[in-house]
């Protein structure tokens, strides 16, 4: 596992800014942007799941910085929000694998976070041991099916 | 070197191995099971944490190639549109199974006689019915008697009432009713009430990453505890490399590797293979000798041939209201067998079942939505997500696959497991009949979802992940030229070698196989007990 790319603080900070473009905070402020994931432990677990995901992300982050410099700023984080989006689109056009990698990372880790689950109006708790209550069955729905003749074939 | 020769050595502690071990326990024979995996404890299951869905991508994934755990062996499935899906542990693949537990239909045993394709089974529904009954009692099956898709004589009476249909199930039931099509609450290997010391299902919805509650009837919580109390023994972390032959032409034991990779031997009077439809042919093909240069018990040349999956297609309906689909057993809701039997008006023979799935959890909603192109990144993300989350209902088409010799398990010339044992390779393509049948099924599934009120239906014509029903690779029959085992699971070529997993299915039917696999294992165990005195004649 030591062969997984080790992300520097700068790379993680840049990734956080990129992830905030992928899943931005919701307009009502209930759902956070996905940027916080770049510094979380789940990030380290998920980049091991797909071969090459680490290097794909590292390459894309470097490209974001490079494109930012072409716009006359020091790095991606120095861009305005609108320019961050524009640069991400430029990098995505040049490297078609980058955005799918970002989406996989963001989608798989964002929606297991307690604060995100709570904002979806679910209880942020494990399914076990409490489980969920469900209503009793309405088996009157089966009446038309019961009224049918046999469906199986004599053999 | 192991000192003791056991009476019966079972290889594999999954669904079939457990049922046979339990049945043989009463004989007081010395029964040992070697299993390459370990026990999975309640605390180990993902459902004990909020990020349980994430572990479906890791150590509780369906594919051994993704998990890469010590218990796993790699499977080369690069030349198959359907990937291998299994779990290696005490309980085998039932640790992950969705627990949908139907029976085959009477016609499934008479495919050649009725439809002129494939082959008949050497036994029939009526014969197997008492073994289904016993298995359903031992397993703890929830369901409802009276289904017009099954014979009422002998009757099918699940011991426990059905699981909750929930809002999602009732919504689809209304859709089926609108079309006048059959549906019925699923027969589920999940206990809807406390049963035999186990606590009832709590509708947690995590069944396919395992059930920490113990309500799902994986064989580690059904047959194995009783078998062990009755004196059967299991050795875990024991991976069998090959079955060895004695001078008399009978199997005399196995060579296996322990956890530290040391080679061991185990002698046995009877050897039973229960490694599933991929693991069993792999082991036979790896057991070559002067007498069996093409693999043990393979004089017919059929070991590994006639691999059948049930091809799965999926239609997902998107509704405009919440369905509470994250509640309840994920694969056990309702089933429809409207299109199960052959209809001469169609352009294919045999048929398929529909199985209604629940909805998706928060994380899989996002990932599936990404795959479908329905949840973009950027400013529209949250709106699109809200339109999908808890508003989907999945419906799978489970198609009958016909046996074809070109669909097979062989040994990969290069790929090996951690012990250096050659790994299996799947060679598979979807036959013409299956393609037509699946196309028919997905179109009908769309009709059901629309009749149920879905505003949009997403179609997936073939699910790659769904290689979880593994059948046909050491088929059962009366003629040694056209089958590998006889009607009670004994290899034609090696009289003290038995096979009891899905490999022995001559045909696949169009329902999930595990109830039938275990009923057959109980039948084989019974035949062994009845024929003890003349077992090797
Ligand atoms: C995700 C998923 C969902 C499923 N859903 C359903 C469902 O809803 N309904 C249904 O009927 N079926 C379902 N199935 C299939 C079901 O799990 C199998 O049909 C059933 O478990 C097969 O039983 P078996 O005894 O043949 O093999 P398994 O249960 O797979 O057991 C085989 C055992 O043999 C061991 N083994 C293999 N090779 C060796 C070796 N060389 N040495 C030692 N040990 C070895 C393995 O480790 C394993 O534990 C599902 C499976 C999966 C993976
Ligand atoms: S829904 Fe029931 S069977 Fe499935 S995991 Fe939850 S408690 Fe177990």
GROMACS .gro file of C-alpha atoms in nm, chain B residues 152-517:
model
  366
  307UNK     CA    1  -5.088  -2.669  -0.412
  308UNK     CA    2  -5.027  -3.043  -0.399
  309UNK     CA    3  -4.785  -3.083  -0.236
  310UNK     CA    4  -4.841  -2.739  -0.081
  311UNK     CA    5  -4.568  -2.482  -0.022
  312UNK     CA    6  -4.613  -2.339   0.327
  313UNK     CA    7  -4.335  -2.108   0.447
  314UNK     CA    8  -4.304  -2.137   0.826
  315UNK     CA    9  -4.309  -1.759   0.892
  316UNK     CA   10  -4.533  -1.475   0.768
  317UNK     CA   11  -4.404  -1.256   0.482
  318UNK     CA   12  -4.168  -0.964   0.531
  319UNK     CA   13  -4.317  -0.613   0.508
  320UNK     CA   14  -4.390  -0.496   0.155
  321UNK     CA   15  -4.353  -0.136   0.263
  322UNK     CA   16  -4.469   0.164   0.064
  323UNK     CA   17  -4.242   0.067  -0.222
  324UNK     CA   18  -4.373  -0.289  -0.244
  325UNK     CA   19  -4.735  -0.184  -0.224
  326UNK     CA   20  -4.679   0.077  -0.494
  327UNK     CA   21  -4.547  -0.187  -0.732
  328UNK     CA   22  -4.811  -0.439  -0.629
  329UNK     CA   23  -5.073  -0.189  -0.745
  330UNK     CA   24  -4.886  -0.156  -1.075
  331UNK     CA   25  -4.893  -0.535  -1.128
  332UNK     CA   26  -5.264  -0.538  -1.039
  333UNK     CA   27  -5.333  -0.265  -1.293
  334UNK     CA   28  -5.180  -0.485  -1.563
  335UNK     CA   29  -5.350  -0.798  -1.426
  336UNK     CA   30  -5.011  -0.966  -1.381
  337UNK     CA   31  -4.902  -1.212  -1.116
  338UNK     CA   32  -4.710  -1.101  -0.808
  339UNK     CA   33  -4.663  -1.254  -0.465
  340UNK     CA   34  -4.473  -1.166  -0.145
  341UNK     CA   35  -4.121  -1.312  -0.174
  342UNK     CA   36  -4.021  -1.636  -0.012
  343UNK     CA   37  -3.733  -1.499   0.194
  344UNK     CA   38  -3.458  -1.668   0.393
  345UNK     CA   39  -3.503  -1.394   0.650
  346UNK     CA   40  -3.702  -1.441   0.967
  347UNK     CA   41  -3.996  -1.205   0.999
  348UNK     CA   42  -4.045  -1.316   1.362
  349UNK     CA   43  -3.811  -1.447   1.629
  350UNK     CA   44  -3.728  -1.804   1.530
  351UNK     CA   45  -3.517  -2.080   1.678
  352UNK     CA   46  -3.324  -1.846   1.907
  353UNK     CA   47  -3.265  -1.578   1.642
  354UNK     CA   48  -3.406  -1.225   1.656
  355UNK     CA   49  -3.647  -1.110   1.384
  356UNK     CA   50  -3.549  -0.888   1.093
  357UNK     CA   51  -3.534  -0.519   1.189
  358UNK     CA   52  -3.571  -0.393   0.829
  359UNK     CA   53  -3.220  -0.247   0.834
  360UNK     CA   54  -3.182  -0.299   0.461
  361UNK     CA   55  -2.817  -0.401   0.463
  362UNK     CA   56  -2.861  -0.769   0.373
  363UNK     CA   57  -2.615  -0.769   0.081
  364UNK     CA   58  -2.332  -0.660   0.306
  365UNK     CA   59  -2.435  -0.918   0.564
  366UNK     CA   60  -2.678  -0.919   0.853
  367UNK     CA   61  -2.540  -0.819   1.192
  368UNK     CA   62  -2.881  -0.896   1.341
  369UNK     CA   63  -2.857  -1.263   1.244
  370UNK     CA   64  -3.207  -1.245   1.098
  371UNK     CA   65  -3.088  -1.334   0.751
  372UNK     CA   66  -3.058  -1.709   0.732
  373UNK     CA   67  -2.701  -1.739   0.609
  374UNK     CA   68  -2.588  -2.094   0.675
  375UNK     CA   69  -2.341  -1.988   0.947
  376UNK     CA   70  -2.640  -1.903   1.170
  377UNK     CA   71  -2.876  -2.183   1.059
  378UNK     CA   72  -2.722  -2.524   0.993
  379UNK     CA   73  -2.368  -2.477   1.119
  380UNK     CA   74  -2.432  -2.409   1.490
  381UNK     CA   75  -2.645  -2.725   1.517
  382UNK     CA   76  -2.403  -2.934   1.313
  383UNK     CA   77  -2.112  -2.825   1.533
  384UNK     CA   78  -2.304  -2.901   1.851
  385UNK     CA   79  -2.369  -3.247   1.711
  386UNK     CA   80  -2.000  -3.315   1.663
  387UNK     CA   81  -1.916  -3.202   1.310
  388UNK     CA   82  -1.586  -3.012   1.295
  389UNK     CA   83  -1.475  -2.720   1.078
  390UNK     CA   84  -1.120  -2.612   1.006
  391UNK     CA   85  -1.114  -2.254   0.881
  392UNK     CA   86  -0.831  -2.090   0.681
  393UNK     CA   87  -0.791  -2.428   0.511
  394UNK     CA   88  -0.760  -2.401   0.135
  395UNK     CA   89  -0.774  -2.728  -0.055
  396UNK     CA   90  -0.539  -2.757  -0.351
  397UNK     CA   91  -0.633  -3.099  -0.484
  398UNK     CA   92  -0.816  -3.422  -0.414
  399UNK     CA   93  -0.591  -3.726  -0.408
  400UNK     CA   94  -0.666  -4.077  -0.538
  401UNK     CA   95  -0.575  -4.404  -0.371
  402UNK     CA   96  -0.452  -4.716  -0.551
  403UNK     CA   97  -0.809  -4.848  -0.558
  404UNK     CA   98  -0.924  -4.558  -0.773
  405UNK     CA   99  -1.119  -4.399  -0.489
  406UNK     CA  100  -1.054  -4.053  -0.349
  407UNK     CA  101  -0.844  -4.092  -0.036
  408UNK     CA  102  -0.822  -3.732   0.087
  409UNK     CA  103  -0.692  -3.389   0.000
  410UNK     CA  104  -0.385  -3.171   0.005
  411UNK     CA  105  -0.456  -2.833   0.162
  412UNK     CA  106  -0.276  -2.520   0.284
  413UNK     CA  107  -0.311  -2.379   0.633
  414UNK     CA  108  -0.316  -2.011   0.723
  415UNK     CA  109   0.062  -1.985   0.724
  416UNK     CA  110   0.085  -2.147   0.380
  417UNK     CA  111   0.206  -2.485   0.507
  418UNK     CA  112   0.102  -2.784   0.301
  419UNK     CA  113  -0.114  -3.035   0.490
  420UNK     CA  114  -0.284  -3.364   0.410
  421UNK     CA  115  -0.620  -3.492   0.522
  422UNK     CA  116  -0.725  -3.851   0.464
  423UNK     CA  117  -1.093  -3.936   0.423
  424UNK     CA  118  -1.320  -4.228   0.332
  425UNK     CA  119  -1.566  -4.001   0.151
  426UNK     CA  120  -1.500  -3.658  -0.003
  427UNK     CA  121  -1.781  -3.408  -0.068
  428UNK     CA  122  -1.730  -3.102  -0.284
  429UNK     CA  123  -1.931  -2.792  -0.187
  430UNK     CA  124  -1.718  -2.512  -0.331
  431UNK     CA  125  -1.986  -2.359  -0.562
  432UNK     CA  126  -2.020  -2.364  -0.940
  433UNK     CA  127  -1.678  -2.203  -0.991
  434UNK     CA  128  -1.476  -2.343  -0.697
  435UNK     CA  129  -1.580  -2.704  -0.753
  436UNK     CA  130  -1.480  -2.739  -1.121
  437UNK     CA  131  -1.163  -2.547  -1.040
  438UNK     CA  132  -1.069  -2.802  -0.775
  439UNK     CA  133  -1.153  -3.100  -0.996
  440UNK     CA  134  -0.954  -2.955  -1.286
  441UNK     CA  135  -0.662  -2.896  -1.049
  442UNK     CA  136  -0.678  -3.262  -0.933
  443UNK     CA  137  -0.506  -3.429  -1.227
  444UNK     CA  138  -0.354  -3.776  -1.213
  445UNK     CA  139  -0.252  -4.061  -1.442
  446UNK     CA  140  -0.607  -4.194  -1.432
  447UNK     CA  141  -0.762  -3.852  -1.476
  448UNK     CA  142  -0.528  -3.644  -1.694
  449UNK     CA  143  -0.807  -3.394  -1.770
  450UNK     CA  144  -0.912  -3.347  -1.410
  451UNK     CA  145  -1.074  -3.570  -1.154
  452UNK     CA  146  -1.410  -3.731  -1.235
  453UNK     CA  147  -1.390  -3.581  -1.582
  454UNK     CA  148  -1.415  -3.879  -1.817
  455UNK     CA  149  -1.726  -3.718  -1.964
  456UNK     CA  150  -1.524  -3.404  -2.042
  457UNK     CA  151  -1.805  -3.203  -1.883
  458UNK     CA  152  -1.632  -3.076  -1.570
  459UNK     CA  153  -1.641  -2.698  -1.599
  460UNK     CA  154  -1.872  -2.704  -1.903
  461UNK     CA  155  -2.232  -2.579  -1.929
  462UNK     CA  156  -2.180  -2.289  -1.690
  463UNK     CA  157  -2.508  -2.111  -1.629
  464UNK     CA  158  -2.562  -1.780  -1.454
  465UNK     CA  159  -2.901  -1.627  -1.432
  466UNK     CA  160  -2.851  -1.320  -1.650
  467UNK     CA  161  -2.996  -1.017  -1.470
  468UNK     CA  162  -3.139  -0.705  -1.628
  469UNK     CA  163  -3.252  -0.414  -1.417
  470UNK     CA  164  -3.512  -0.143  -1.459
  471UNK     CA  165  -3.522   0.138  -1.207
  472UNK     CA  166  -3.832   0.350  -1.177
  473UNK     CA  167  -3.800   0.709  -1.062
  474UNK     CA  168  -4.107   0.829  -0.874
  475UNK     CA  169  -4.214   1.176  -0.769
  476UNK     CA  170  -4.265   1.090  -0.404
  477UNK     CA  171  -4.063   0.918  -0.129
  478UNK     CA  172  -4.102   0.538  -0.113
  479UNK     CA  173  -3.908   0.464   0.208
  480UNK     CA  174  -3.707   0.225  -0.005
  481UNK     CA  175  -3.407   0.227   0.228
  482UNK     CA  176  -3.618   0.035   0.481
  483UNK     CA  177  -3.654  -0.340   0.457
  484UNK     CA  178  -3.470  -0.639   0.317
  485UNK     CA  179  -3.315  -0.521  -0.006
  486UNK     CA  180  -3.389  -0.820  -0.229
  487UNK     CA  181  -3.696  -0.959  -0.056
  488UNK     CA  182  -4.014  -0.774  -0.127
  489UNK     CA  183  -4.230  -0.916  -0.405
  490UNK     CA  184  -4.174  -1.150  -0.694
  491UNK     CA  185  -4.366  -1.193  -1.017
  492UNK     CA  186  -4.375  -1.508  -1.228
  493UNK     CA  187  -4.615  -1.386  -1.493
  494UNK     CA  188  -4.363  -1.473  -1.764
  495UNK     CA  189  -4.204  -1.779  -1.608
  496UNK     CA  190  -4.334  -2.057  -1.829
  497UNK     CA  191  -4.278  -2.112  -2.202
  498UNK     CA  192  -4.532  -1.941  -2.425
  499UNK     CA  193  -4.530  -2.053  -2.788
  500UNK     CA  194  -4.627  -1.702  -2.898
  501UNK     CA  195  -4.289  -1.562  -2.791
  502UNK     CA  196  -3.963  -1.585  -2.984
  503UNK     CA  197  -3.784  -1.769  -2.701
  504UNK     CA  198  -3.841  -2.074  -2.482
  505UNK     CA  199  -3.857  -2.085  -2.104
  506UNK     CA  200  -3.895  -1.758  -1.914
  507UNK     CA  201  -3.801  -1.530  -1.629
  508UNK     CA  202  -3.900  -1.397  -1.289
  509UNK     CA  203  -3.922  -1.039  -1.171
  510UNK     CA  204  -3.780  -0.959  -0.830
  511UNK     CA  205  -3.862  -0.621  -0.679
  512UNK     CA  206  -3.571  -0.459  -0.501
  513UNK     CA  207  -3.597  -0.184  -0.246
  514UNK     CA  208  -3.452   0.158  -0.311
  515UNK     CA  209  -3.093   0.268  -0.277
  516UNK     CA  210  -2.911   0.403   0.028
  517UNK     CA  211  -2.772   0.758   0.021
  518UNK     CA  212  -2.431   0.665  -0.117
  519UNK     CA  213  -2.548   0.421  -0.382
  520UNK     CA  214  -2.810   0.671  -0.494
  521UNK     CA  215  -2.521   0.905  -0.573
  522UNK     CA  216  -2.304   0.643  -0.743
  523UNK     CA  217  -2.586   0.489  -0.945
  524UNK     CA  218  -2.709   0.836  -1.036
  525UNK     CA  219  -2.358   0.914  -1.157
  526UNK     CA  220  -2.351   0.593  -1.364
  527UNK     CA  221  -2.689   0.672  -1.517
  528UNK     CA  222  -2.582   1.028  -1.594
  529UNK     CA  223  -2.866   1.154  -1.373
  530UNK     CA  224  -2.671   1.332  -1.100
  531UNK     CA  225  -2.428   1.588  -1.241
  532UNK     CA  226  -2.150   1.763  -1.059
  533UNK     CA  227  -2.168   2.135  -0.998
  534UNK     CA  228  -2.453   2.368  -0.922
  535UNK     CA  229  -2.729   2.128  -1.026
  536UNK     CA  230  -2.601   1.846  -0.811
  537UNK     CA  231  -2.826   1.883  -0.506
  538UNK     CA  232  -3.144   1.929  -0.706
  539UNK     CA  233  -3.076   1.620  -0.916
  540UNK     CA  234  -2.983   1.417  -0.609
  541UNK     CA  235  -3.306   1.515  -0.432
  542UNK     CA  236  -3.505   1.393  -0.733
  543UNK     CA  237  -3.352   1.047  -0.700
  544UNK     CA  238  -3.291   0.983  -0.333
  545UNK     CA  239  -3.565   0.764  -0.185
  546UNK     CA  240  -3.763   0.798  -0.505
  547UNK     CA  241  -3.636   0.491  -0.689
  548UNK     CA  242  -3.765   0.135  -0.705
  549UNK     CA  243  -3.555  -0.133  -0.871
  550UNK     CA  244  -3.686  -0.434  -1.054
  551UNK     CA  245  -3.468  -0.715  -1.180
  552UNK     CA  246  -3.536  -0.967  -1.452
  553UNK     CA  247  -3.387  -1.307  -1.361
  554UNK     CA  248  -3.364  -1.503  -1.682
  555UNK     CA  249  -3.329  -1.874  -1.740
  556UNK     CA  250  -2.993  -1.944  -1.900
  557UNK     CA  251  -2.973  -2.262  -2.108
  558UNK     CA  252  -2.667  -2.487  -2.071
  559UNK     CA  253  -2.413  -2.451  -2.352
  560UNK     CA  254  -2.081  -2.632  -2.352
  561UNK     CA  255  -1.893  -2.324  -2.472
  562UNK     CA  256  -1.985  -2.145  -2.149
  563UNK     CA  257  -1.731  -2.286  -1.911
  564UNK     CA  258  -1.486  -2.268  -1.625
  565UNK     CA  259  -1.129  -2.355  -1.720
  566UNK     CA  260  -0.797  -2.306  -1.544
  567UNK     CA  261  -0.624  -1.981  -1.622
  568UNK     CA  262  -0.276  -2.058  -1.762
  569UNK     CA  263  -0.115  -1.778  -1.561
  570UNK     CA  264  -0.335  -1.648  -1.281
  571UNK     CA  265  -0.283  -1.812  -0.940
  572UNK     CA  266  -0.408  -1.759  -0.585
  573UNK     CA  267  -0.192  -1.670  -0.284
  574UNK     CA  268  -0.094  -2.036  -0.245
  575UNK     CA  269   0.011  -2.068  -0.607
  576UNK     CA  270  -0.296  -2.275  -0.703
  577UNK     CA  271  -0.414  -2.211  -1.062
  578UNK     CA  272  -0.716  -1.981  -1.065
  579UNK     CA  273  -1.037  -2.031  -1.262
  580UNK     CA  274  -1.125  -1.850  -1.580
  581UNK     CA  275  -1.481  -1.784  -1.696
  582UNK     CA  276  -1.555  -1.822  -2.066
  583UNK     CA  277  -1.909  -1.704  -2.118
  584UNK     CA  278  -2.134  -1.539  -2.368
  585UNK     CA  279  -2.506  -1.473  -2.353
  586UNK     CA  280  -2.689  -1.723  -2.575
  587UNK     CA  281  -2.943  -1.625  -2.836
  588UNK     CA  282  -3.244  -1.747  -2.635
  589UNK     CA  283  -3.124  -1.562  -2.324
  590UNK     CA  284  -3.081  -1.239  -2.521
  591UNK     CA  285  -3.436  -1.252  -2.654
  592UNK     CA  286  -3.576  -1.346  -2.316
  593UNK     CA  287  -3.397  -1.062  -2.139
  594UNK     CA  288  -3.511  -0.808  -2.398
  595UNK     CA  289  -3.870  -0.922  -2.344
  596UNK     CA  290  -3.824  -0.899  -1.966
  597UNK     CA  291  -3.683  -0.548  -1.955
  598UNK     CA  292  -3.964  -0.417  -2.177
  599UNK     CA  293  -4.225  -0.574  -1.946
  600UNK     CA  294  -4.045  -0.439  -1.636
  601UNK     CA  295  -4.074  -0.091  -1.782
  602UNK     CA  296  -4.448  -0.145  -1.825
  603UNK     CA  297  -4.485  -0.244  -1.460
  604UNK     CA  298  -4.292   0.055  -1.334
  605UNK     CA  299  -4.492   0.291  -1.552
  606UNK     CA  300  -4.818   0.133  -1.438
  607UNK     CA  301  -4.695   0.187  -1.081
  608UNK     CA  302  -4.653   0.558  -1.143
  609UNK     CA  303  -4.283   0.593  -1.227
  610UNK     CA  304  -4.221   0.917  -1.415
  611UNK     CA  305  -3.902   0.780  -1.568
  612UNK     CA  306  -3.749   0.432  -1.610
  613UNK     CA  307  -3.377   0.365  -1.638
  614UNK     CA  308  -3.293   0.039  -1.812
  615UNK     CA  309  -2.980  -0.172  -1.768
  616UNK     CA  310  -3.001  -0.464  -2.013
  617UNK     CA  311  -2.736  -0.682  -1.845
  618UNK     CA  312  -2.595  -0.639  -1.493
  619UNK     CA  313  -2.226  -0.723  -1.497
  620UNK     CA  314  -2.202  -0.758  -1.118
  621UNK     CA  315  -2.471  -1.024  -1.108
  622UNK     CA  316  -2.264  -1.341  -1.148
  623UNK     CA  317  -2.384  -1.480  -0.818
  624UNK     CA  318  -2.582  -1.785  -0.929
  625UNK     CA  319  -2.323  -2.040  -1.036
  626UNK     CA  320  -2.462  -2.355  -1.190
  627UNK     CA  321  -2.415  -2.646  -1.426
  628UNK     CA  322  -2.040  -2.710  -1.424
  629UNK     CA  323  -2.060  -3.072  -1.301
  630UNK     CA  324  -2.409  -3.165  -1.406
  631UNK     CA  325  -2.626  -3.440  -1.266
  632UNK     CA  326  -2.769  -3.721  -1.480
  633UNK     CA  327  -2.802  -4.092  -1.522
  634UNK     CA  328  -2.566  -4.132  -1.819
  635UNK     CA  329  -2.191  -4.109  -1.737
  636UNK     CA  330  -2.125  -3.988  -2.091
  637UNK     CA  331  -2.344  -3.680  -2.055
  638UNK     CA  332  -2.316  -3.599  -1.684
  639UNK     CA  333  -2.058  -3.583  -1.406
  640UNK     CA  334  -2.262  -3.701  -1.105
  641UNK     CA  335  -2.555  -3.938  -1.070
  642UNK     CA  336  -2.900  -3.852  -0.935
  643UNK     CA  337  -2.770  -3.848  -0.580
  644UNK     CA  338  -2.460  -3.639  -0.635
  645UNK     CA  339  -2.206  -3.920  -0.659
  646UNK     CA  340  -1.942  -3.884  -0.931
  647UNK     CA  341  -1.986  -4.149  -1.198
  648UNK     CA  342  -1.609  -4.191  -1.221
  649UNK     CA  343  -1.512  -4.190  -0.851
  650UNK     CA  344  -1.753  -4.371  -0.627
  651UNK     CA  345  -1.668  -4.201  -0.298
  652UNK     CA  346  -1.661  -3.847  -0.436
  653UNK     CA  347  -1.980  -3.638  -0.413
  654UNK     CA  348  -2.075  -3.293  -0.540
  655UNK     CA  349  -2.357  -3.099  -0.377
  656UNK     CA  350  -2.334  -2.734  -0.484
  657UNK     CA  351  -2.495  -2.554  -0.780
  658UNK     CA  352  -2.250  -2.729  -1.018
  659UNK     CA  353  -2.485  -3.026  -1.034
  660UNK     CA  354  -2.786  -2.838  -1.175
  661UNK     CA  355  -2.864  -2.975  -1.524
  662UNK     CA  356  -3.064  -2.660  -1.600
  663UNK     CA  357  -3.104  -2.331  -1.417
  664UNK     CA  358  -3.473  -2.242  -1.397
  665UNK     CA  359  -3.543  -1.874  -1.352
  666UNK     CA  360  -3.533  -1.837  -0.976
  667UNK     CA  361  -3.253  -1.786  -0.727
  668UNK     CA  362  -3.094  -2.126  -0.670
  669UNK     CA  363  -3.002  -2.158  -0.303
  670UNK     CA  364  -3.322  -2.319  -0.176
  671UNK     CA  365  -3.277  -2.584  -0.446
  672UNK     CA  366  -2.903  -2.620  -0.379
   0.00000   0.00000   0.00000
